[in-house]
Amino acid sequence: MNTFQQQILHGIPVELPQAKKYDLEINHAPKRKDILSLDEKKLAIRNALRYFDKKHHEVLAKEFAQELKEYGRIYMYRFRPDYDIYARPIQEYPGKTEQAKAIMHMIQNNLNKAVAQHPHELITYGGNGAVFQNWAQYLLTMKYLAEMTDEQTLTIYSGHPMGLFPSNKNAPRVVVTNGMMIPNYSKPDDWERYNALGVTQYGQMTAGSYMYIGPQGIVHGTTITVLNAGRKIAKHGENLAGKLFVTSGLGGMSGAQPKAGNIAGCITVCAEINPKVVATRFGQNWVDEVITDLDILVKRVQKAKENKEVISIAYLGNIVNVWQKFDEASVFIDLGSDQTSLHNPWAGGYYPVGLSYEASNKMMAENPEKFKEKVQESLRLQTTSINKHTEKGTYFFDYGNAFLLEASRAGADIYLDSPTFQNRKNPPQSRGAVGVREFAYSSYVEDIMGPMCFDFGFGPFRWVCTSAKAKDLEKTDAIALEVLTKLKLESPTEIQQQMEDNMQWIKGAQENKLVVGSQARILYADAEGRSQIAEAFNQAIKNGTISAPIVLGRDHHDVSGTDSPFRETSNIYDGSQFTADMAIQNVIGDSFRGATWVSIHNGGGVGWGEVINGGFGMVLDGSEEASKRLQSMLFWDVNNGISRRSWARNDGAVFAIKRAMKKEANLKVTMPNSVATDLLENLF
Ligand SMILES: NC(=O)c1ccc[n+]([C@@H]2O[C@H](COP(=O)([O-])OP(=O)(O)OC[C@H]3O[C@@H](n4cnc5c(N)ncnc54)[C@H](O)[C@@H]3O)[C@@H](O)[C@H]2O)c1
């Protein structure tokens, strides 16, 4: 057994490892709000010390108190292992079950410093998307995974491994819950308080469920969004050549925008306030040019428009200034959006205009009330400027970052019934939202992802080759393309465009060099596509074409799995967008139909308390059981979401679920009857 394997099996070391230096080369999480009372701080230390032998308490109590003071959280930096963390070939992990080893591969990928946003704080993406709350949880979890058998299940409570419990071969090996709160305790400050106490965490979507595959997932989703947004604004079926897309953020997910803009063929201007982040994306060739001066930016964009260039430009500065400057200089914006981290507005997700990056960081820690005022003022200014552009014809959409929600909370002029919009020549039309005042703009799911993809069952299916071999990934690409090509021949016209886009994507995937971290691929596919591709992989593992197990999964941002009224389920108009039954049903249903692990989270994308989302991981090992599991679970996993969308009367979903019922005799879904509108006229 090598040292890495021995260390995994040791779990939390018996003797204290050397204290670690705070590495300034690494991108660290911002200092969190000082929210705990004195007694609560003592409780946080007691909670943290639970993981350690009493003989270490004196040293660690002081150290953890210092971490809490300096960073607002106890990360237990000292216990960060010395070995490199990355998705190793599956056989390098110690263990008694291939399923648990595959989960270790996925966890280590989420914490790889080439993949994770704040690796030392165990945060994968989105500023606060945590895999674990501290290093003790990581060490203990890896030890349990290495020790467990196929007759046990590990339960993870918001990063904390509660323990191994007897179960059975067909049960999930791991069940994860993240941030599950009693509903009344789910306000942003509750996350600050209970996370600082060490009893909950924000798992985002694929961070706390070990399913993050680097920026590739988001490049694909963003490309599909920009392409379809382009189709939406095209007057004569033209493409995006010479059209301008303005947005913000070059971070974990937002950083995909310039690359996606290039693939979709437009001019992209993406504002980013953090110079380190700009340098990273430029260094990775994810953005073509960097401009720091607004006048130069205007000239450069005008030239790009004249020449119909396909180019992406990072503007180092505040997005609000870009919207304002382009209005003054009469630069027409075709597509507009925003991807600052507004799911986390008060702790570094959004930088207000008029304050430097450094001044903002200082103010949010030292004077959070004043900082909140500045953020809200900035959101009002940004909205006013966006409104001027949309009056001139810009198509603006919310990119799932809670922009509309936070702008409305800031008192910005953003409601559909406001005179600003009602007095326009072509006022925006109501989409039929209930229980809330409707926004003048749509979310990308309402206009694009929902009706064009999710309602038909198309969503971000993904797989990971646990051999860690590029060759295996290449083989899976070829298999997936072969399956899609066959399926396209018999696909109805309604889904031909989706099939076409995805075949293009998989053909270009190798060339676009999208792998960062594990050997993973994403592909938008419907239930049939997912099952058939998975079955073909399982056969290829069985006959040795592929050398090791494959992990299947998906983003939580999908057809099913996520109830989020301002994002994934924003195109549901029967009132049920504020319920979370579907996400819970999904994860329970996945768990007894064969998932290897399942997870359910509060928060993710749009923020703590605003969404419930879940997902799964499934290990294919070439066995007959794996084949049965994938057929049963993938069918349910997608069709559960379609049936809910169909019951909400979404046309695409009605079409898709009827088609699924024709193919599967055991599927019987309750269908909605339509009601004549005039019947409702004089009832009250
Ligand atoms: N890409 C997608 O498909 C997608 C889907 C759903 C949701 N989202 C949401 O998008 C948001 C961004 O995600 P992320 O992972 O990139 O987060 P991130 O925190 O890594 O990146 C956001 C970036 O915005 C920058 N920023 C903040 N305020 C700014 C301002 N005023 N001007 C210019 N730059 C500013 C920050 O410096 C940061 O680098 C999140 O809320 C996420 O949930 C993205």
XYZ file of C-alpha atoms and ligand atoms in Angstrom:
728
model
C 0.000 0.000 0.000
C 1.479 3.386 -0.962
C 1.578 6.514 1.242
C -1.430 8.112 -0.389
C -3.527 5.017 0.327
C -2.227 4.801 3.886
C -3.073 8.435 4.498
C -6.598 7.944 3.181
C -7.089 5.008 5.547
C -5.771 6.966 8.529
C -8.494 9.575 8.183
C -7.905 12.285 10.788
C -4.259 11.921 11.827
C -3.620 10.768 15.380
C -0.776 13.241 15.838
C -1.169 16.861 14.825
C 0.303 17.611 11.405
C 2.427 20.749 10.981
C 0.425 23.986 10.854
C 0.033 25.186 7.267
C 1.062 28.553 5.854
C -1.762 30.601 4.290
C -0.802 30.245 0.630
C -1.132 33.593 -1.142
C -0.764 32.026 -4.584
C -4.158 30.363 -4.161
C -7.507 32.063 -4.762
C -9.098 32.211 -1.295
C -12.712 32.675 -0.214
C -13.472 36.208 0.995
C -13.602 36.811 4.712
C -17.133 35.931 5.864
C -19.367 38.154 7.923
C -18.694 38.262 11.681
C -22.169 37.143 12.703
C -21.804 35.002 15.826
C -22.298 36.262 19.385
C -19.568 35.493 21.922
C -21.419 32.421 23.181
C -22.053 31.244 19.639
C -18.342 31.603 18.857
C -17.535 29.335 21.797
C -20.112 26.883 20.499
C -18.485 26.952 17.043
C -15.132 26.018 18.637
C -16.738 23.215 20.691
C -18.383 21.944 17.541
C -15.109 21.947 15.620
C -13.211 20.208 18.419
C -15.667 17.284 18.302
C -13.554 15.799 15.532
C -10.361 15.597 17.612
C -8.888 13.810 20.582
C -8.970 15.821 23.813
C -5.182 15.948 24.000
C -5.159 18.326 21.004
C -7.913 20.637 22.184
C -5.736 23.275 23.790
C -3.687 23.897 20.646
C -6.601 23.586 18.262
C -9.034 25.725 20.262
C -6.703 28.721 19.904
C -6.015 28.010 16.268
C -9.687 27.609 15.356
C -10.607 30.772 17.261
C -8.011 32.599 15.177
C -9.446 31.154 11.930
C -12.932 32.189 12.959
C -11.707 35.694 13.691
C -9.675 36.078 10.509
C -11.834 34.272 7.967
C -15.262 34.091 9.584
C -15.193 30.264 9.362
C -13.196 27.344 10.741
C -11.641 25.511 7.802
C -9.063 23.558 9.867
C -6.317 24.482 7.386
C -3.717 22.465 9.347
C -5.425 19.227 8.289
C -5.318 19.879 4.547
C -3.454 16.813 3.245
C 0.008 17.122 1.716
C -0.735 14.807 -1.192
C -2.032 16.267 -4.466
C -5.786 16.236 -4.749
C -7.068 15.349 -8.215
C -9.185 12.680 -9.917
C -6.756 9.765 -9.832
C -7.250 6.551 -11.829
C -9.816 4.521 -9.884
C -7.409 1.694 -9.003
C -5.244 4.115 -6.999
C -7.929 4.545 -4.358
C -7.963 2.090 -1.478
C -11.315 0.409 -0.931
C -13.622 -2.571 -0.905
C -16.151 -1.380 -3.466
C -15.669 0.117 -6.924
C -18.653 2.363 -6.286
C -17.046 4.036 -3.278
C -13.739 4.401 -5.127
C -15.540 6.119 -7.999
C -17.046 8.553 -5.472
C -13.548 9.334 -4.129
C -12.461 10.073 -7.697
C -15.345 12.545 -8.017
C -14.735 14.206 -4.626
C -11.071 14.726 -5.385
C -11.937 16.256 -8.728
C -14.182 18.812 -7.005
C -11.271 19.802 -4.738
C -8.517 19.794 -7.365
C -6.832 23.201 -7.306
C -6.968 23.355 -11.096
C -10.738 22.908 -10.888
C -11.978 24.439 -7.614
C -12.508 28.160 -7.084
C -11.242 28.301 -3.464
C -9.631 24.872 -3.009
C -8.245 25.486 0.487
C -11.678 26.465 1.746
C -13.146 23.351 0.034
C -15.236 25.523 -2.280
C -15.697 24.369 -5.844
C -17.595 27.225 -7.500
C -20.067 30.062 -7.113
C -18.190 31.730 -4.227
C -19.706 29.486 -1.556
C -20.413 26.123 -3.201
C -18.809 23.808 -0.665
C -17.905 20.119 -0.869
C -17.188 20.024 2.870
C -17.140 22.657 5.591
C -13.686 21.744 6.861
C -10.764 19.396 6.289
C -11.718 17.020 9.104
C -14.928 16.195 7.254
C -12.975 15.506 4.074
C -10.502 13.188 5.833
C -13.202 11.277 7.654
C -15.372 10.883 4.556
C -12.491 9.513 2.486
C -11.672 7.026 5.261
C -15.285 5.824 5.441
C -15.405 5.436 1.663
C -12.199 3.412 1.721
C -13.554 1.124 4.445
C -17.141 0.631 3.370
C -18.628 -2.388 1.640
C -21.529 -2.808 -0.794
C -23.723 -3.589 2.203
C -23.366 -0.104 3.760
C -24.517 3.448 3.083
C -22.662 6.577 4.164
C -24.830 9.508 5.216
C -23.461 13.008 4.739
C -25.124 15.899 6.554
C -23.936 19.118 4.887
C -20.375 17.858 4.551
C -20.355 16.049 7.889
C -20.079 12.258 7.533
C -22.593 11.033 10.110
C -21.471 7.480 9.596
C -21.790 4.171 7.810
C -25.096 2.376 8.216
C -25.975 -1.157 7.181
C -28.020 -1.228 3.953
C -27.877 -3.472 0.903
C -26.239 -3.888 -2.501
C -29.021 -2.091 -4.343
C -29.085 0.944 -2.050
C -27.103 4.112 -2.773
C -23.600 3.998 -1.289
C -23.873 7.635 -0.217
C -26.815 9.894 0.620
C -25.976 13.601 0.769
C -28.074 16.437 2.126
C -26.832 20.011 1.989
C -28.272 23.060 3.713
C -31.583 21.423 4.546
C -33.217 23.845 6.970
C -36.523 24.239 8.695
C -38.110 26.599 6.112
C -38.385 29.570 8.483
C -34.617 29.455 9.080
C -33.551 29.775 5.507
C -32.693 33.467 5.136
C -29.199 34.496 3.935
C -28.101 35.375 7.469
C -29.153 31.938 8.649
C -26.607 30.463 6.260
C -23.950 32.830 7.664
C -24.804 31.877 11.255
C -25.280 28.109 10.958
C -22.400 27.683 8.554
C -20.118 29.601 10.935
C -21.320 27.284 13.720
C -20.266 24.336 11.567
C -23.683 22.690 11.281
C -24.700 23.359 7.689
C -23.269 24.328 4.341
C -24.243 25.731 0.979
C -23.622 22.917 -1.499
C -24.536 24.888 -4.639
C -25.514 22.187 -7.158
C -22.652 20.023 -8.337
C -20.169 21.165 -5.644
C -21.740 19.448 -2.640
C -22.828 16.486 -4.756
C -19.344 15.739 -6.180
C -20.568 16.102 -9.764
C -18.683 19.233 -10.926
C -16.697 18.607 -14.098
C -14.903 21.917 -14.492
C -15.954 24.677 -16.841
C -16.925 22.338 -19.703
C -20.440 21.782 -18.395
C -21.112 25.418 -18.346
C -19.504 26.118 -21.741
C -21.966 23.727 -23.322
C -25.005 25.121 -21.498
C -23.979 28.693 -22.208
C -23.354 27.957 -25.893
C -26.833 26.460 -26.183
C -28.305 29.496 -24.424
C -26.505 32.099 -26.555
C -27.269 30.180 -29.782
C -30.957 29.907 -28.921
C -31.123 33.523 -27.738
C -29.701 34.386 -31.168
C -32.423 32.308 -32.862
C -35.003 34.143 -30.771
C -33.925 37.619 -31.913
C -33.208 36.643 -35.529
C -35.698 38.441 -37.758
C -34.924 36.488 -40.927
C -33.263 33.335 -39.634
C -29.830 35.040 -39.755
C -27.003 33.959 -37.437
C -25.255 36.032 -34.759
C -22.476 37.454 -36.977
C -21.809 41.129 -36.111
C -24.251 41.076 -33.203
C -23.187 42.251 -29.745
C -23.670 40.330 -26.482
C -22.967 42.302 -23.281
C -22.716 40.597 -19.910
C -20.604 40.348 -16.771
C -18.529 37.914 -14.723
C -15.520 35.808 -15.690
C -15.725 33.562 -12.641
C -16.469 29.855 -12.202
C -19.491 29.638 -14.486
C -19.700 33.136 -15.874
C -16.211 32.680 -17.358
C -17.758 30.421 -19.996
C -19.601 33.327 -21.602
C -16.837 34.674 -23.880
C -15.902 31.170 -25.054
C -19.561 30.349 -25.704
C -20.001 33.694 -27.490
C -17.109 32.754 -29.781
C -18.573 29.303 -30.508
C -21.972 30.934 -31.192
C -20.281 33.470 -33.493
C -20.996 36.920 -31.975
C -19.100 39.832 -30.379
C -18.980 39.378 -26.608
C -18.164 42.065 -24.053
C -17.865 40.678 -20.549
C -17.121 43.011 -17.620
C -15.161 41.623 -14.672
C -14.055 43.645 -11.662
C -11.430 41.254 -10.260
C -8.064 41.597 -12.078
C -6.897 38.129 -10.934
C -9.957 36.535 -12.507
C -9.466 38.471 -15.755
C -5.826 37.355 -15.885
C -6.819 33.701 -15.355
C -9.386 33.652 -18.151
C -7.112 35.551 -20.524
C -4.255 33.175 -19.675
C -6.509 30.203 -20.489
C -7.476 31.751 -23.867
C -11.085 31.838 -22.769
C -11.289 35.504 -23.728
C -9.501 37.093 -26.686
C -8.718 40.655 -25.554
C -8.628 42.681 -22.335
C -9.573 46.379 -22.296
C -9.401 48.661 -19.281
C -10.624 51.947 -20.787
C -14.264 52.582 -21.730
C -13.510 54.867 -24.722
C -11.153 52.270 -26.176
C -13.824 49.623 -25.551
C -16.427 51.598 -27.514
C -14.068 52.035 -30.481
C -13.049 48.372 -30.426
C -16.672 47.202 -30.397
C -17.615 49.558 -33.235
C -14.767 48.159 -35.328
C -15.775 44.573 -34.505
C -19.335 45.345 -35.580
C -18.202 46.867 -38.879
C -16.046 43.829 -39.649
C -18.521 41.307 -38.238
C -15.701 39.874 -36.137
C -16.187 36.898 -33.887
C -14.407 38.166 -30.796
C -14.640 38.184 -27.033
C -13.468 41.140 -24.950
C -12.999 41.316 -21.190
C -13.581 44.778 -19.772
C -11.675 45.071 -16.489
C -14.102 47.150 -14.449
C -17.684 47.404 -13.340
C -20.525 46.179 -15.581
C -22.693 49.154 -14.643
C -20.184 51.461 -16.327
C -20.390 49.418 -19.536
C -24.187 49.608 -19.731
C -24.041 53.365 -19.088
C -21.196 54.059 -21.507
C -22.777 52.072 -24.368
C -25.990 54.038 -23.871
C -24.189 57.407 -24.021
C -22.107 56.330 -27.031
C -25.160 54.801 -28.807
C -23.611 51.358 -29.113
C -26.514 49.014 -29.877
C -26.554 45.851 -27.781
C -28.365 42.909 -29.370
C -28.226 40.501 -26.415
C -27.731 41.501 -22.792
C -27.428 39.579 -19.553
C -25.592 39.529 -16.223
C -23.701 36.850 -14.391
C -22.399 38.479 -11.266
C -22.985 36.191 -8.265
C -26.201 37.788 -7.067
C -27.227 34.602 -5.307
C -24.680 35.871 -2.761
C -25.045 39.674 -2.971
C -23.676 40.820 0.386
C -20.556 38.693 0.682
C -18.607 39.286 -2.526
C -21.011 38.125 -5.207
C -21.726 41.622 -6.525
C -19.394 44.632 -6.547
C -21.188 47.980 -6.520
C -20.307 50.682 -9.042
C -18.299 53.616 -7.722
C -16.276 51.532 -5.242
C -12.984 49.883 -6.093
C -12.631 46.126 -5.736
C -10.449 46.538 -2.639
C -12.723 49.147 -1.039
C -15.711 46.826 -1.538
C -13.930 43.896 0.092
C -13.082 46.053 3.085
C -16.556 47.515 3.428
C -18.423 44.181 3.193
C -16.460 42.847 6.191
C -16.262 46.049 8.250
C -19.504 47.828 7.465
C -21.945 45.301 5.999
C -24.992 47.575 6.338
C -23.376 50.352 4.307
C -22.159 47.774 1.782
C -25.689 46.486 1.332
C -26.884 50.039 0.582
C -24.138 50.427 -2.020
C -25.057 47.114 -3.712
C -28.718 48.086 -3.886
C -27.964 51.552 -5.233
C -25.749 49.977 -7.899
C -28.487 47.512 -8.890
C -30.934 50.386 -9.322
C -28.458 52.225 -11.577
C -27.722 49.091 -13.583
C -31.431 48.415 -14.130
C -32.147 51.995 -15.200
C -29.428 51.720 -17.800
C -30.578 48.278 -18.997
C -34.105 49.709 -19.369
C -32.773 52.413 -21.699
C -31.147 49.773 -23.880
C -34.178 47.484 -23.998
C -36.299 50.447 -25.079
C -33.977 50.669 -28.080
C -34.488 46.955 -28.821
C -31.938 45.025 -26.743
C -33.112 41.555 -25.682
C -32.164 41.253 -21.993
C -32.485 38.008 -20.070
C -31.760 37.013 -16.476
C -29.031 34.383 -16.399
C -30.155 32.462 -13.352
C -28.042 34.524 -10.964
C -31.005 36.147 -9.168
C -30.431 39.465 -10.941
C -34.143 40.249 -11.341
C -34.894 39.122 -7.811
C -32.180 41.199 -6.142
C -32.779 44.208 -8.389
C -36.459 44.108 -7.418
C -35.549 43.834 -3.738
C -33.292 46.846 -4.218
C -36.292 48.850 -5.457
C -35.143 48.958 -9.097
C -37.641 49.820 -11.828
C -38.062 46.260 -13.070
C -41.727 45.274 -12.781
C -43.810 44.656 -15.881
C -46.682 46.830 -14.628
C -44.427 49.892 -14.159
C -45.112 52.932 -16.414
C -41.565 52.559 -17.785
C -42.715 49.446 -19.614
C -46.455 49.968 -19.956
C -45.920 53.283 -21.789
C -43.709 51.651 -24.411
C -44.930 51.185 -27.959
C -44.650 47.410 -27.541
C -44.979 46.738 -23.804
C -43.778 43.318 -22.609
C -46.602 40.800 -22.275
C -47.604 39.027 -19.086
C -46.483 35.407 -18.940
C -49.030 34.610 -16.242
C -46.965 34.534 -13.032
C -48.982 34.124 -9.835
C -48.342 35.172 -6.260
C -45.659 37.655 -7.278
C -45.453 40.886 -9.267
C -44.184 39.953 -12.678
C -40.798 41.164 -13.940
C -40.459 43.005 -17.246
C -37.727 40.596 -18.322
C -37.611 36.835 -18.531
C -35.144 34.396 -17.155
C -33.194 32.357 -19.693
C -35.155 29.303 -18.578
C -38.511 30.972 -19.228
C -37.631 32.010 -22.748
C -34.949 29.611 -23.853
C -33.932 26.577 -21.801
C -37.437 25.733 -20.557
C -39.515 25.724 -23.733
C -36.679 24.702 -26.074
C -34.890 22.054 -23.957
C -36.263 21.076 -20.536
C -39.889 20.620 -21.598
C -38.719 18.075 -24.177
C -36.492 16.313 -21.648
C -33.186 17.678 -22.946
C -30.747 18.504 -20.187
C -27.104 18.351 -19.109
C -26.365 14.649 -18.941
C -22.672 13.921 -18.222
C -20.202 11.121 -17.730
C -16.741 10.668 -16.252
C -14.186 7.989 -17.175
C -12.714 6.828 -13.871
C -9.690 5.348 -15.631
C -8.631 9.027 -15.991
C -7.570 8.128 -19.550
C -8.181 10.540 -22.428
C -8.376 7.524 -24.753
C -11.441 6.217 -22.904
C -13.121 9.600 -23.166
C -12.445 9.625 -26.893
C -14.143 6.234 -27.192
C -17.175 7.421 -25.257
C -17.481 10.453 -27.556
C -17.532 8.171 -30.564
C -20.123 5.882 -28.952
C -22.352 8.839 -28.021
C -22.187 10.261 -31.543
C -23.087 6.894 -33.027
C -26.122 6.577 -30.728
C -27.303 10.143 -31.442
C -26.906 9.703 -35.190
C -29.181 6.649 -35.068
C -31.705 8.342 -32.799
C -31.869 11.467 -34.948
C -33.139 9.444 -37.904
C -36.282 8.499 -36.011
C -36.699 11.763 -34.034
C -39.778 13.935 -34.593
C -39.302 17.445 -36.040
C -39.892 19.009 -32.604
C -36.512 17.794 -31.351
C -34.431 17.777 -34.541
C -32.718 21.093 -33.698
C -31.661 19.818 -30.269
C -30.290 16.606 -31.738
C -28.421 18.598 -34.383
C -26.851 21.043 -31.841
C -25.691 18.176 -29.659
C -24.203 16.173 -32.491
C -22.240 19.282 -33.504
C -21.070 19.677 -29.927
C -19.840 16.123 -29.530
C -18.104 16.242 -32.922
C -16.169 19.367 -31.851
C -15.600 18.307 -28.241
C -12.120 16.809 -28.691
C -10.954 19.719 -30.810
C -12.207 22.337 -28.333
C -10.046 20.757 -25.574
C -12.652 21.218 -22.878
C -11.322 18.842 -20.251
C -10.097 20.456 -17.034
C -9.690 17.890 -14.256
C -11.432 14.545 -14.694
C -11.954 12.917 -18.112
C -15.532 14.087 -18.409
C -18.038 14.983 -21.071
C -21.354 16.816 -21.000
C -24.092 16.452 -23.554
C -27.675 17.685 -23.649
C -29.786 14.567 -24.149
C -33.359 13.456 -23.478
C -34.397 10.318 -21.560
C -34.020 8.075 -24.562
C -30.648 9.522 -25.542
C -29.331 9.242 -21.973
C -30.446 5.610 -21.575
C -29.172 4.454 -24.935
C -25.798 6.166 -24.551
C -25.433 4.752 -21.027
C -26.360 1.251 -22.171
C -23.789 1.438 -24.966
C -21.119 2.529 -22.430
C -22.008 -0.353 -20.138
C -21.598 -2.802 -23.020
C -18.251 -1.217 -23.949
C -17.012 -1.660 -20.374
C -18.222 -5.259 -20.391
C -16.384 -6.114 -23.602
C -13.240 -4.255 -22.542
C -13.387 -1.446 -25.129
C -13.483 0.970 -22.198
C -10.965 0.132 -19.500
C -12.679 1.124 -16.215
C -16.063 2.081 -14.754
C -17.875 5.213 -15.922
C -19.751 7.570 -13.637
C -23.005 8.949 -15.013
C -24.600 12.085 -13.637
C -26.072 15.414 -14.521
C -26.123 19.002 -13.460
C -28.946 19.695 -10.997
C -29.863 22.477 -13.403
C -31.986 20.110 -15.474
C -35.429 19.013 -16.631
C -36.019 17.401 -13.230
C -34.326 17.608 -9.903
C -34.588 21.319 -9.279
C -37.476 23.420 -8.052
C -36.424 27.036 -8.490
C -39.182 29.544 -9.269
C -36.819 32.107 -10.760
C -34.758 29.674 -12.760
C -35.245 25.965 -13.605
C -38.980 26.012 -12.991
C -39.580 29.628 -14.001
C -41.495 28.505 -17.093
C -44.117 26.772 -14.932
C -47.250 28.921 -14.778
C -49.802 26.962 -12.739
C -48.571 28.333 -9.408
C -46.587 25.207 -8.580
C -43.281 26.942 -9.294
C -43.211 27.797 -5.585
C -43.507 24.179 -4.493
C -40.597 21.757 -4.125
C -42.295 18.359 -4.428
C -40.643 17.508 -7.723
C -37.057 17.861 -6.449
C -37.781 15.706 -3.412
C -39.702 13.081 -5.409
C -36.836 12.975 -7.850
C -34.112 12.226 -5.379
C -36.184 9.673 -3.447
C -37.163 7.989 -6.714
C -33.552 7.912 -7.942
C -32.350 6.390 -4.699
C -34.471 3.235 -4.933
C -34.118 2.862 -8.706
C -30.379 2.327 -8.627
C -28.433 5.567 -8.062
C -24.980 5.027 -6.555
C -25.306 8.275 -4.663
C -27.996 10.923 -4.360
C -27.990 14.444 -2.995
C -30.549 17.082 -2.163
C -29.688 20.721 -1.469
C -31.181 23.968 -0.281
C -29.742 26.782 -2.365
C -27.815 26.529 -5.612
C -27.564 29.153 -8.316
C -30.140 31.601 -7.086
C -29.404 31.402 -3.382
C -30.104 29.926 -0.004
C -33.826 29.548 0.632
C -34.703 30.200 -3.019
C -34.338 26.709 -4.473
C -34.350 22.992 -3.652
C -32.226 20.931 -6.005
C -31.024 17.382 -6.248
C -28.973 15.034 -8.329
C -27.406 11.613 -8.560
C -24.292 9.736 -9.520
C -24.406 6.253 -11.034
C -21.465 3.937 -11.546
C -21.501 1.705 -14.629
C -19.221 -1.305 -14.315
C -20.304 -3.372 -17.304
C -22.534 -5.647 -15.211
C -26.062 -6.865 -15.875
C -27.224 -5.095 -12.667
C -25.782 -1.782 -13.905
C -27.743 -2.197 -17.123
C -31.017 -2.730 -15.199
C -30.285 0.175 -12.880
C -29.587 2.651 -15.653
C -32.740 1.738 -17.581
C -34.933 2.106 -14.546
C -33.385 5.205 -13.015
C -32.630 7.380 -16.041
C -36.146 6.914 -17.390
C -37.640 8.062 -14.091
C -35.088 10.814 -13.530
C -36.057 12.653 -16.728
C -39.735 11.760 -17.051
C -40.579 12.845 -13.522
C -39.674 16.415 -14.504
C -41.440 16.207 -17.860
C -44.644 14.951 -16.228
C -44.657 17.893 -13.818
C -44.070 20.312 -16.708
C -46.815 18.607 -18.675
C -49.284 18.873 -15.758
C -48.486 22.612 -15.771
C -49.808 22.585 -19.366
C -46.437 23.222 -21.102
C -46.951 22.170 -24.723
C -43.495 20.689 -25.296
C -43.786 18.589 -22.153
C -47.290 17.347 -23.053
C -45.850 16.236 -26.390
C -42.800 14.599 -24.751
C -44.693 12.693 -22.057
C -47.270 11.354 -24.538
C -44.367 10.094 -26.638
C -42.788 8.463 -23.571
C -46.102 6.751 -22.684
C -46.347 5.309 -26.192
C -42.914 3.741 -25.774
C -43.326 2.457 -22.204
C -46.557 0.665 -21.354
C -45.912 0.891 -17.604
C -45.849 4.682 -17.683
C -49.259 6.228 -16.989
C -49.153 9.952 -16.335
C -52.136 12.115 -15.378
C -52.737 14.524 -18.257
C -54.226 18.025 -17.981
C -57.469 19.008 -19.691
C -57.469 22.443 -21.262
C -60.107 25.007 -20.260
C -61.653 27.570 -22.622
C -60.555 31.058 -21.490
C -63.989 32.662 -22.032
C -65.465 30.196 -19.563
C -63.528 31.975 -16.805
C -64.614 35.493 -17.755
C -67.740 36.128 -15.648
C -67.285 33.742 -12.791
C -66.524 36.270 -10.033
N -23.582 30.051 -16.461
C -24.728 29.511 -16.152
O -25.319 28.766 -16.942
C -25.366 29.814 -14.911
C -26.523 29.157 -14.710
C -27.202 29.457 -13.619
C -26.731 30.379 -12.732
N -25.596 30.996 -12.884
C -25.269 32.000 -11.879
O -24.349 32.965 -12.350
C -23.673 33.531 -11.243
C -22.188 33.538 -11.479
O -21.615 32.252 -11.257
P -20.036 32.075 -11.152
O -19.772 30.656 -10.812
O -19.400 32.631 -12.355
O -19.696 32.986 -9.898
P -18.345 33.719 -9.561
O -18.558 34.335 -8.243
O -17.212 32.791 -9.771
O -18.214 34.857 -10.681
C -18.920 36.058 -10.695
C -17.955 37.153 -11.083
O -18.632 38.392 -11.175
C -17.699 39.419 -10.821
N -18.451 40.626 -10.475
C -19.264 40.812 -9.407
N -19.817 42.027 -9.451
C -19.366 42.622 -10.579
C -19.629 43.877 -11.177
N -20.485 44.730 -10.648
N -19.013 44.150 -12.345
C -18.146 43.269 -12.928
N -17.866 42.075 -12.384
C -18.486 41.744 -11.229
C -16.948 38.805 -9.659
O -15.695 39.449 -9.467
C -16.839 37.346 -10.057
O -15.590 37.032 -10.647
C -24.084 32.734 -10.015
O -25.091 33.424 -9.320
C -24.600 31.462 -10.629
O -25.483 30.792 -9.789
C -24.879 30.708 -13.965
